[in-house]
Short mmCIF file of C-alpha atoms and ligand atoms in Angstrom, two decimals:
data_model
loop_
_atom_site.label_atom_id
_atom_site.label_comp_id
_atom_site.label_asym_id
_atom_site.label_seq_id
_atom_site.Cartn_x
_atom_site.Cartn_y
_atom_site.Cartn_z
CA MET O 1 4.77 150.97 100.00
CA LYS O 2 2.91 148.22 101.87
CA THR O 3 0.84 145.82 99.84
CA ASN O 4 -1.47 142.82 100.15
CA GLU O 5 -4.27 141.19 98.12
CA VAL O 6 -6.87 143.82 99.00
CA LEU O 7 -4.56 146.76 98.32
CA GLU O 8 -3.47 145.21 95.01
CA ALA O 9 -7.10 144.69 93.97
CA ILE O 10 -7.94 148.31 94.80
CA LYS O 11 -5.05 149.52 92.65
CA ASN O 12 -5.41 147.10 89.75
CA ARG O 13 -9.18 147.12 89.21
CA ARG O 14 -10.04 149.00 86.02
CA SER O 15 -13.23 150.10 84.33
CA VAL O 16 -13.56 147.71 81.39
CA ARG O 17 -15.86 148.57 78.49
CA SER O 18 -15.66 145.54 76.21
CA PHE O 19 -17.04 142.16 77.24
CA LYS O 20 -17.15 138.59 75.95
CA ASN O 21 -20.53 137.21 75.00
CA GLU O 22 -20.39 134.77 77.92
CA GLN O 23 -22.49 134.87 81.07
CA ILE O 24 -20.76 134.97 84.45
CA GLN O 25 -21.27 131.96 86.68
CA GLU O 26 -24.10 131.92 89.18
CA ASP O 27 -21.90 131.32 92.22
CA ASP O 28 -19.68 134.22 91.16
CA LEU O 29 -22.74 136.46 90.77
CA ASN O 30 -23.97 135.42 94.20
CA ALA O 31 -20.59 136.22 95.78
CA ILE O 32 -20.57 139.63 94.06
CA LEU O 33 -24.10 140.43 95.25
CA GLU O 34 -23.19 139.35 98.75
CA ALA O 35 -20.21 141.73 98.67
CA GLY O 36 -22.70 144.48 97.80
CA ILE O 37 -24.96 143.82 100.77
CA TYR O 38 -21.98 143.71 103.13
CA ALA O 39 -21.11 147.33 102.36
CA PRO O 40 -21.44 149.82 105.21
CA THR O 41 -24.57 151.96 105.21
CA GLY O 42 -25.41 155.21 107.00
CA MET O 43 -27.18 154.39 110.31
CA ASN O 44 -26.99 150.75 109.16
CA TYR O 45 -30.24 151.33 107.25
CA GLN O 46 -29.54 148.76 104.49
CA THR O 47 -32.40 150.15 102.43
CA PHE O 48 -30.57 149.62 99.14
CA HIS O 49 -31.67 147.04 96.58
CA PHE O 50 -29.66 145.10 94.01
CA THR O 51 -31.38 143.96 90.83
CA ALA O 52 -29.24 141.64 88.71
CA VAL O 53 -30.37 141.36 85.09
CA LEU O 54 -28.79 138.52 83.12
CA ASN O 55 -31.13 138.29 80.15
CA LYS O 56 -29.68 139.63 76.87
CA GLU O 57 -33.04 140.48 75.25
CA LYS O 58 -34.31 142.21 78.39
CA LEU O 59 -31.13 144.28 78.63
CA GLU O 60 -31.39 145.23 74.97
CA GLU O 61 -34.96 146.39 75.54
CA LEU O 62 -33.73 148.50 78.47
CA ASN O 63 -31.03 149.97 76.22
CA ARG O 64 -33.64 150.91 73.60
CA ARG O 65 -35.79 152.68 76.20
CA VAL O 66 -32.83 154.51 77.75
CA LYS O 67 -31.68 155.63 74.29
CA ASN O 68 -35.15 156.89 73.50
CA VAL O 69 -34.97 159.19 76.54
CA PHE O 70 -31.49 160.35 75.51
CA ALA O 71 -32.62 160.97 71.92
CA HIS O 72 -35.19 163.49 73.19
CA SER O 73 -32.73 165.27 75.48
CA GLU O 74 -31.85 168.95 75.05
CA ASP O 75 -28.27 168.10 75.91
CA GLU O 76 -26.41 167.63 72.61
CA HIS O 77 -24.06 164.96 73.94
CA MET O 78 -26.92 162.86 75.33
CA LYS O 79 -29.00 163.38 72.20
CA HIS O 80 -26.11 162.26 70.00
CA ARG O 81 -25.74 159.08 72.06
CA GLY O 82 -29.46 158.37 71.94
CA GLU O 83 -29.46 158.68 68.16
CA ASN O 84 -26.32 156.61 67.68
CA GLU O 85 -27.41 153.18 66.44
CA ALA O 86 -24.28 151.51 67.83
CA TRP O 87 -24.35 153.00 71.32
CA ASN O 88 -25.07 150.60 74.16
CA PHE O 89 -24.94 152.14 77.61
CA TYR O 90 -23.79 148.96 79.37
CA TYR O 91 -21.26 148.00 76.67
CA HIS O 92 -23.16 144.78 75.88
CA ALA O 93 -22.10 143.30 79.20
CA PRO O 94 -23.89 140.00 79.88
CA ALA O 95 -24.84 141.05 83.42
CA LEU O 96 -26.03 144.34 84.86
CA ILE O 97 -26.52 144.98 88.57
CA ILE O 98 -28.85 147.91 89.15
CA VAL O 99 -28.26 149.55 92.54
CA SER O 100 -31.18 151.55 93.88
CA ASN O 101 -32.28 153.16 97.10
CA GLU O 102 -34.95 155.34 98.68
CA GLU O 103 -34.13 158.88 97.65
CA ILE O 104 -35.49 160.36 100.86
CA ILE O 105 -32.76 158.83 103.04
CA PRO O 106 -29.83 161.29 103.33
CA SER O 107 -27.09 158.71 102.75
CA SER O 108 -28.88 156.66 100.10
CA GLY O 109 -26.62 157.63 97.18
CA LEU O 110 -23.49 157.22 99.27
CA ASP O 111 -24.63 153.79 100.46
CA CYS O 112 -25.11 152.74 96.83
CA ALA O 113 -21.68 154.05 95.83
CA VAL O 114 -19.96 152.14 98.62
CA ALA O 115 -21.86 148.99 97.65
CA LEU O 116 -20.87 149.45 94.01
CA GLN O 117 -17.19 149.66 94.92
CA ASN O 118 -17.57 146.41 96.91
CA ILE O 119 -19.17 144.88 93.81
CA PHE O 120 -16.32 146.04 91.55
CA LEU O 121 -13.65 144.73 93.90
CA ALA O 122 -15.42 141.40 94.46
CA ALA O 123 -15.81 141.00 90.69
CA TYR O 124 -12.14 141.81 90.14
CA SER O 125 -11.14 139.18 92.72
CA LEU O 126 -13.09 136.61 90.67
CA ASP O 127 -11.50 137.65 87.32
CA ILE O 128 -14.70 139.37 86.26
CA GLN O 129 -14.39 142.85 84.79
CA SER O 130 -16.71 145.70 85.52
CA CYS O 131 -17.69 149.27 84.80
CA TRP O 132 -19.92 151.74 86.61
CA VAL O 133 -22.65 152.84 84.19
CA ASN O 134 -24.63 155.88 85.13
CA GLN O 135 -27.34 156.28 82.49
CA LEU O 136 -30.23 154.94 84.59
CA ARG O 137 -29.72 157.86 86.96
CA TYR O 138 -31.00 160.17 84.24
CA THR O 139 -33.69 157.90 82.88
CA CYS O 140 -35.10 155.78 85.72
CA ASN O 141 -38.14 158.02 86.15
CA ASP O 142 -39.14 157.84 82.51
CA PRO O 143 -42.39 155.80 82.53
CA PHE O 144 -41.18 153.32 79.89
CA VAL O 145 -37.88 152.73 81.66
CA ARG O 146 -39.63 152.54 85.03
CA GLU O 147 -42.08 149.97 83.67
CA LEU O 148 -39.20 147.53 83.03
CA LEU O 149 -37.50 148.30 86.35
CA THR O 150 -40.70 147.61 88.26
CA GLU O 151 -41.28 144.39 86.32
CA TRP O 152 -37.76 143.28 87.35
CA GLY O 153 -38.26 144.00 91.05
CA VAL O 154 -36.79 147.48 91.56
CA PRO O 155 -38.90 148.94 94.39
CA GLU O 156 -41.22 151.68 93.06
CA LYS O 157 -39.94 154.35 95.49
CA HIS O 158 -36.32 153.71 94.57
CA PHE O 159 -34.02 155.95 92.55
CA ILE O 160 -31.20 154.31 90.57
CA PHE O 161 -27.88 155.64 91.84
CA GLY O 162 -25.66 153.52 89.60
CA CYS O 163 -25.20 150.19 87.89
CA ALA O 164 -22.39 147.68 87.51
CA ALA O 165 -21.86 146.22 84.06
CA LEU O 166 -20.16 142.86 84.56
CA GLY O 167 -18.56 140.24 82.33
CA TYR O 168 -15.36 138.71 81.08
CA ASN O 169 -12.96 141.04 79.36
CA SER O 170 -12.95 140.69 75.57
CA GLY O 171 -10.09 143.04 74.82
CA VAL O 172 -7.20 144.92 76.22
CA VAL O 173 -7.41 145.93 79.86
CA PRO O 174 -7.30 149.74 79.97
CA GLN O 175 -4.24 151.47 81.34
CA THR O 176 -4.33 152.79 84.86
CA PRO O 177 -5.27 156.47 84.71
CA VAL O 178 -2.53 158.66 86.14
CA ARG O 179 -3.37 159.65 89.70
CA LYS O 180 -3.49 163.41 90.17
CA GLU O 181 -0.96 165.01 92.48
CA GLY O 182 -2.04 166.92 95.54
CA THR O 183 -5.17 165.00 96.51
CA ILE O 184 -3.81 163.84 99.89
CA SER O 185 -2.98 165.83 103.01
CA VAL O 186 -1.70 164.25 106.20
CA VAL O 187 -1.85 166.19 109.45
CA LYS O 188 0.37 164.99 112.33
C1 FMN V 1 -19.93 157.98 89.79
C2 FMN V 1 -19.30 157.35 88.58
C3 FMN V 1 -19.98 157.32 87.37
C4 FMN V 1 -19.40 156.70 86.26
N1 FMN V 1 -20.14 156.59 85.11
C5 FMN V 1 -19.62 155.94 84.05
C6 FMN V 1 -20.41 155.71 82.89
O1 FMN V 1 -21.58 156.06 82.81
N2 FMN V 1 -19.83 155.06 81.85
C7 FMN V 1 -18.53 154.65 81.88
O2 FMN V 1 -18.06 154.09 80.89
N3 FMN V 1 -17.76 154.82 82.98
C8 FMN V 1 -18.27 155.43 84.06
N4 FMN V 1 -17.52 155.58 85.21
C9 FMN V 1 -16.15 155.04 85.24
C10 FMN V 1 -15.08 156.13 85.21
O3 FMN V 1 -15.01 156.71 83.92
C11 FMN V 1 -13.73 155.51 85.61
O4 FMN V 1 -13.83 155.02 86.93
C12 FMN V 1 -12.58 156.51 85.53
O5 FMN V 1 -12.33 156.86 84.19
C13 FMN V 1 -11.27 155.93 86.12
O6 FMN V 1 -10.94 154.70 85.50
P1 FMN V 1 -10.76 153.36 86.37
O7 FMN V 1 -12.11 152.98 86.94
O8 FMN V 1 -10.25 152.32 85.39
O9 FMN V 1 -9.77 153.64 87.47
C14 FMN V 1 -18.08 156.16 86.33
C15 FMN V 1 -17.41 156.18 87.56
C16 FMN V 1 -18.00 156.74 88.67
C17 FMN V 1 -17.28 156.70 90.00
#
């Protein structure tokens, strides 16, 4: 099988869910954000927005508000998480990049997903670990969650399609999940 630095990064990146209490460096963050904006977008619209939150207290306040929405959910799994004192949706990562876009644009969610993968790979290349965290998708339109997002610069019309939790790994790097058979077809 052919390999190179990019192919190795694609294969070796893992979702990490335990982070050191140490902020990532500003030039690394800037490089990661730049990787996000260089992602392809449908019709080259580039309507996405990246909001990087690096403040521990602000992130904890966001976690409280997200958990409050979960605690009132009719879904048992979500409710359990919301009521769990220890649960933190971004795994106490020191940095969270919130990726948002105008919902009305057909490719907006896809554009955000592509940008997030660029972010994960750029982070990996800089020895920074990452995990996609999805909980703002379900909670971004709650008025108390939205209040914080707006304060931080997320455009009002934007939906949150995903977030990247970022930081240095504090524990064991997870094993590579086994790749399922039969997900590729080649027609010649
Ligand atoms: C759309 C999407 C949503 C995800 N949401 C979460 C999430 O909310 N929390 C989490 O811990 N991991 C989340 N993940 C990470 C997946 O669980 C992870 O990618 C998968 O288990 C494979 O592991 P790997 O990333 O190490 O290859 C998400 C991944 C994707 C693509």
